[in-house]
mmCIF file of C-alpha atoms in Angstrom:
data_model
loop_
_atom_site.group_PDB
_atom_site.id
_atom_site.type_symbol
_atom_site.label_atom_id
_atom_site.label_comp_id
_atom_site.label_asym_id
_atom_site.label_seq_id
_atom_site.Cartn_x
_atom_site.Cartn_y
_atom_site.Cartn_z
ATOM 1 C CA UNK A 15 -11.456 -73.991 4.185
ATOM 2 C CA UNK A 16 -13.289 -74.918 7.426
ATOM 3 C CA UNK A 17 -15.552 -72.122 7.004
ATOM 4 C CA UNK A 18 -17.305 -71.349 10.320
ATOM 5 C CA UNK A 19 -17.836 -75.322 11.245
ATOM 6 C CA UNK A 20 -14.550 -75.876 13.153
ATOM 7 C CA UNK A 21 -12.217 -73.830 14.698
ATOM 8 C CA UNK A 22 -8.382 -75.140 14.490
ATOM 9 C CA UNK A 23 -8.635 -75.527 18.410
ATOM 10 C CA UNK A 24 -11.890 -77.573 18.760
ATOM 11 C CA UNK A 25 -10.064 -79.725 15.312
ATOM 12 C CA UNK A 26 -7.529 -79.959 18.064
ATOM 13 C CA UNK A 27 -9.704 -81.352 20.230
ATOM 14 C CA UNK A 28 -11.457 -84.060 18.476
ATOM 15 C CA UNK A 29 -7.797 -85.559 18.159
ATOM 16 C CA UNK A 30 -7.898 -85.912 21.420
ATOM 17 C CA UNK A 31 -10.968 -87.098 22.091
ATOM 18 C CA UNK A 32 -9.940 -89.912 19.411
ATOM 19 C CA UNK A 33 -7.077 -90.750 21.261
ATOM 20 C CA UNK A 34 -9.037 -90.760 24.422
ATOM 21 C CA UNK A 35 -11.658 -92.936 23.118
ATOM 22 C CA UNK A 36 -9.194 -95.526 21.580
ATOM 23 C CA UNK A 37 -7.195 -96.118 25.047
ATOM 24 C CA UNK A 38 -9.550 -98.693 26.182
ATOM 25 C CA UNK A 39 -10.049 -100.891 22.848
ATOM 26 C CA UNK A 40 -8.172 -101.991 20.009
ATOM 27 C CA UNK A 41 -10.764 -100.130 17.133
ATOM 28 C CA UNK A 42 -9.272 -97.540 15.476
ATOM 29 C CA UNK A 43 -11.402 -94.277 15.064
ATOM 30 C CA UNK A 44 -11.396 -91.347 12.105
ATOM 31 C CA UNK A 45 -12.861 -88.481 10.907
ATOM 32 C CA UNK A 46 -12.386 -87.176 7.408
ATOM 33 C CA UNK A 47 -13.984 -83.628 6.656
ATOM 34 C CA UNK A 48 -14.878 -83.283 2.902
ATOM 35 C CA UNK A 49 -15.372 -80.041 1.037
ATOM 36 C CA UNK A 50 -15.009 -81.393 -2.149
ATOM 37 C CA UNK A 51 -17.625 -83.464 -3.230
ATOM 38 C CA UNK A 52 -21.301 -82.540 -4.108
ATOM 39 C CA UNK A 53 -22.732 -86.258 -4.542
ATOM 40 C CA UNK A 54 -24.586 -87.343 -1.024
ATOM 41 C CA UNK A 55 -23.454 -91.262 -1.445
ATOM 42 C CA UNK A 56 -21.703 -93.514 0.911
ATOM 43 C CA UNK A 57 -19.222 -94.116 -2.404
ATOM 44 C CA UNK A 58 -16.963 -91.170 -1.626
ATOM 45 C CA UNK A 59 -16.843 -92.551 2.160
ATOM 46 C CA UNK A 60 -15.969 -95.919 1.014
ATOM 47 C CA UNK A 61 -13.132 -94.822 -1.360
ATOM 48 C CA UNK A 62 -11.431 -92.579 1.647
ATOM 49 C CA UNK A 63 -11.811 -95.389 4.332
ATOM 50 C CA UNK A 64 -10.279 -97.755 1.772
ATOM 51 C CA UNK A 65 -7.812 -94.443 1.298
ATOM 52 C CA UNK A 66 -7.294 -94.538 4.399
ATOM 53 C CA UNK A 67 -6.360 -98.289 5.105
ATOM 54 C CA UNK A 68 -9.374 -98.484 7.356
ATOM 55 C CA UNK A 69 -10.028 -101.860 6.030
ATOM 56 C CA UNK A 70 -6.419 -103.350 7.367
ATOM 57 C CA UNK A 71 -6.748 -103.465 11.375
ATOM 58 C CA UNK A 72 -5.854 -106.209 12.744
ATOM 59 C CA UNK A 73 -9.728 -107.098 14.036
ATOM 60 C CA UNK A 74 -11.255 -104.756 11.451
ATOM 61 C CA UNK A 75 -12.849 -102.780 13.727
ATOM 62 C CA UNK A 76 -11.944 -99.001 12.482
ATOM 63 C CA UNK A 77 -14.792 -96.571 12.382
ATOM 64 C CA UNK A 78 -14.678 -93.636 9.822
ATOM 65 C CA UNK A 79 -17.319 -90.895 10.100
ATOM 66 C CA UNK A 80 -17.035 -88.869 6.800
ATOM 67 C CA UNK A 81 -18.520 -85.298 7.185
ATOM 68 C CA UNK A 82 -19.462 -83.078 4.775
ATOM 69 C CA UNK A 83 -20.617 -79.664 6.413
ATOM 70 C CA UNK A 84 -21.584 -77.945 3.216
ATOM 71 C CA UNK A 85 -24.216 -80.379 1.921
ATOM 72 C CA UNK A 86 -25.247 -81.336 5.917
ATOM 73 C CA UNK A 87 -24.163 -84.882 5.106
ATOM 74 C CA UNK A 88 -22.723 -87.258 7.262
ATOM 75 C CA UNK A 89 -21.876 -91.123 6.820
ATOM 76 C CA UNK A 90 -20.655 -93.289 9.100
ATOM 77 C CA UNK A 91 -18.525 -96.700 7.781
ATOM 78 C CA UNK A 92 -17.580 -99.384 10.826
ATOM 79 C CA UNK A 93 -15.584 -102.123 9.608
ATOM 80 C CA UNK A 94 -16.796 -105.861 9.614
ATOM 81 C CA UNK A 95 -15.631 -106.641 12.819
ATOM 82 C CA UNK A 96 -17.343 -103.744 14.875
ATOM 83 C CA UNK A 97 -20.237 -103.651 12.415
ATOM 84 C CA UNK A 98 -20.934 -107.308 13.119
ATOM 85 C CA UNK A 99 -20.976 -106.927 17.017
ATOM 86 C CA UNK A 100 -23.214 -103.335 16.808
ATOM 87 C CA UNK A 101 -25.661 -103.899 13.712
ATOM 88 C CA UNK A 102 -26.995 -101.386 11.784
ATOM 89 C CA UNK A 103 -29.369 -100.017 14.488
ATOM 90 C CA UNK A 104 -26.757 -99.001 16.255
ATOM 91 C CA UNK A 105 -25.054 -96.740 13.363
ATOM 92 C CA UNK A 106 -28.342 -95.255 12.357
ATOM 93 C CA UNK A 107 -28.986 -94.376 16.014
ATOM 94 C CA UNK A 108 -25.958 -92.489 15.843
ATOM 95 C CA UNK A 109 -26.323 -90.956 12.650
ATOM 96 C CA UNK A 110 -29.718 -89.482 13.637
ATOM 97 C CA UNK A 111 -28.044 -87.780 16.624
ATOM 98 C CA UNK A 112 -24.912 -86.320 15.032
ATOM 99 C CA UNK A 113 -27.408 -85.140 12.035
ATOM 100 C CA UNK A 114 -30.222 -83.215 14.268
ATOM 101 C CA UNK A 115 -27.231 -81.480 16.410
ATOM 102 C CA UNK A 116 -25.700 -80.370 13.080
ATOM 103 C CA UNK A 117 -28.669 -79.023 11.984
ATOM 104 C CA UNK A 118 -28.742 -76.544 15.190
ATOM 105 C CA UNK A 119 -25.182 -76.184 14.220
ATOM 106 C CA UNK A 120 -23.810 -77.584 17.249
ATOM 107 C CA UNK A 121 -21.019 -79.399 14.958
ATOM 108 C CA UNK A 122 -18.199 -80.056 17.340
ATOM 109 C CA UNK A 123 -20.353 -80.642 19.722
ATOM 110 C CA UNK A 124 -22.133 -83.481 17.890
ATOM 111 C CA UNK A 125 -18.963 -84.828 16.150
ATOM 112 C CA UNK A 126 -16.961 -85.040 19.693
ATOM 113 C CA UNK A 127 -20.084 -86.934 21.585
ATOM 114 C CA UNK A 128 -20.294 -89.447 18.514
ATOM 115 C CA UNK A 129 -16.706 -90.452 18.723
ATOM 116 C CA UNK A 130 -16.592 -91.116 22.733
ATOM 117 C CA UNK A 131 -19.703 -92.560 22.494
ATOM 118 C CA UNK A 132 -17.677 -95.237 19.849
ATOM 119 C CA UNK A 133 -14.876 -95.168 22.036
ATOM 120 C CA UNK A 134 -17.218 -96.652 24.607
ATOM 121 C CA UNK A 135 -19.355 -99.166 21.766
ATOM 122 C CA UNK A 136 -15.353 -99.847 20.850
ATOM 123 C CA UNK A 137 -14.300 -100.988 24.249
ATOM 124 C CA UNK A 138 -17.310 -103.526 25.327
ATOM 125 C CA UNK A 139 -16.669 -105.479 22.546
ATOM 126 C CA UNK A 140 -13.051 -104.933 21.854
ATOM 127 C CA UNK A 141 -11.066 -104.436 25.154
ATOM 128 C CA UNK A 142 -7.359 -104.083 25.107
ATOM 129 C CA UNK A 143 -5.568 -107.496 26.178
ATOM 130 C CA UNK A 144 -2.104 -106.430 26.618
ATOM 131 C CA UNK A 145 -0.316 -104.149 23.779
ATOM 132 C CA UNK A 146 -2.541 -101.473 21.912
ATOM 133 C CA UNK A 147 -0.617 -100.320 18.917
ATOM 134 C CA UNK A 148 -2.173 -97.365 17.413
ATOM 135 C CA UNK A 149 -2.589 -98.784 14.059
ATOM 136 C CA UNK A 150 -4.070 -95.677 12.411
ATOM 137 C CA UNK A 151 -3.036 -92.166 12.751
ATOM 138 C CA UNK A 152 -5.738 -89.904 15.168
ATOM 139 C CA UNK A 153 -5.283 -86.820 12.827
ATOM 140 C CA UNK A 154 -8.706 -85.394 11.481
ATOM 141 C CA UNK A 155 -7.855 -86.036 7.269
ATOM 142 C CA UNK A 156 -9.489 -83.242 4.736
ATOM 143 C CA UNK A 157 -10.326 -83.514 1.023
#
């Protein structure tokens, strides 16, 4: 299904960077790999973050990145709370990054970087004060 994007070891190891990148703040991270559709809109990203429950943390601060290898597409959602504290510079910074290292078809690579680099984004302006429930599930979803 993956074609030749991801292997099952380096899906493997996005979970953990997830889970790495999470220790430090309350956001919740996720990726969602999408084979399915053939539109290039933010729609279908909005519809699986909702899916998803991104929009119920408890500082709405969960970060999808919705990747479509197939048609080279890539969005990125951040919740109110995060998206408030980062602006939309910051998301198009990334996007431009994670897009140019797909095109050389470095797509773990680019997908791993991008998620501790929101791990870090996550932390300055959402540190962990005491209990950090996981409040979302680190597994990488499919459609």
């Amino acid at each position: 299904m993956m074609g030749n994007f991801l292997t099952n070891q380096q899906i493997a190891s996005l979970v953990e960077a997830i889970q790495s990148a999470e220790d430090h703040s309350t956001g919740e991270i996720r990726v969602h790999i999408d084979s399915n559709t053939d539109n290039r809109d933010a729609k279908t990203a909005f519809e699986v973050f909702k899916k998803l429950d991104m929009d119920k943390t408890a500082e709405r601060n969960a970060v999808l990145f919705h990747v479509n290898f197939e048609q080279k597409y890539l969005t990125i959602i951040g919740d109110i709370g995060i998206h408030e504290k980062v602006k939309q510079t910051y998301w198009d910074h990334l996007h431009d990054y994670i897009t140019a290292e797909f095109a050389k078809g470095r797509y773990y690579q680019a997908l791993k970087s991008a998620i501790l680099e929101t791990g870090l984004e996550l932390k300055k302006h959402f540190p962990v004060e005491g209990e950090n429930p996981n409040q979302l599930p680190n597994e990488i979803t499919f459609s």
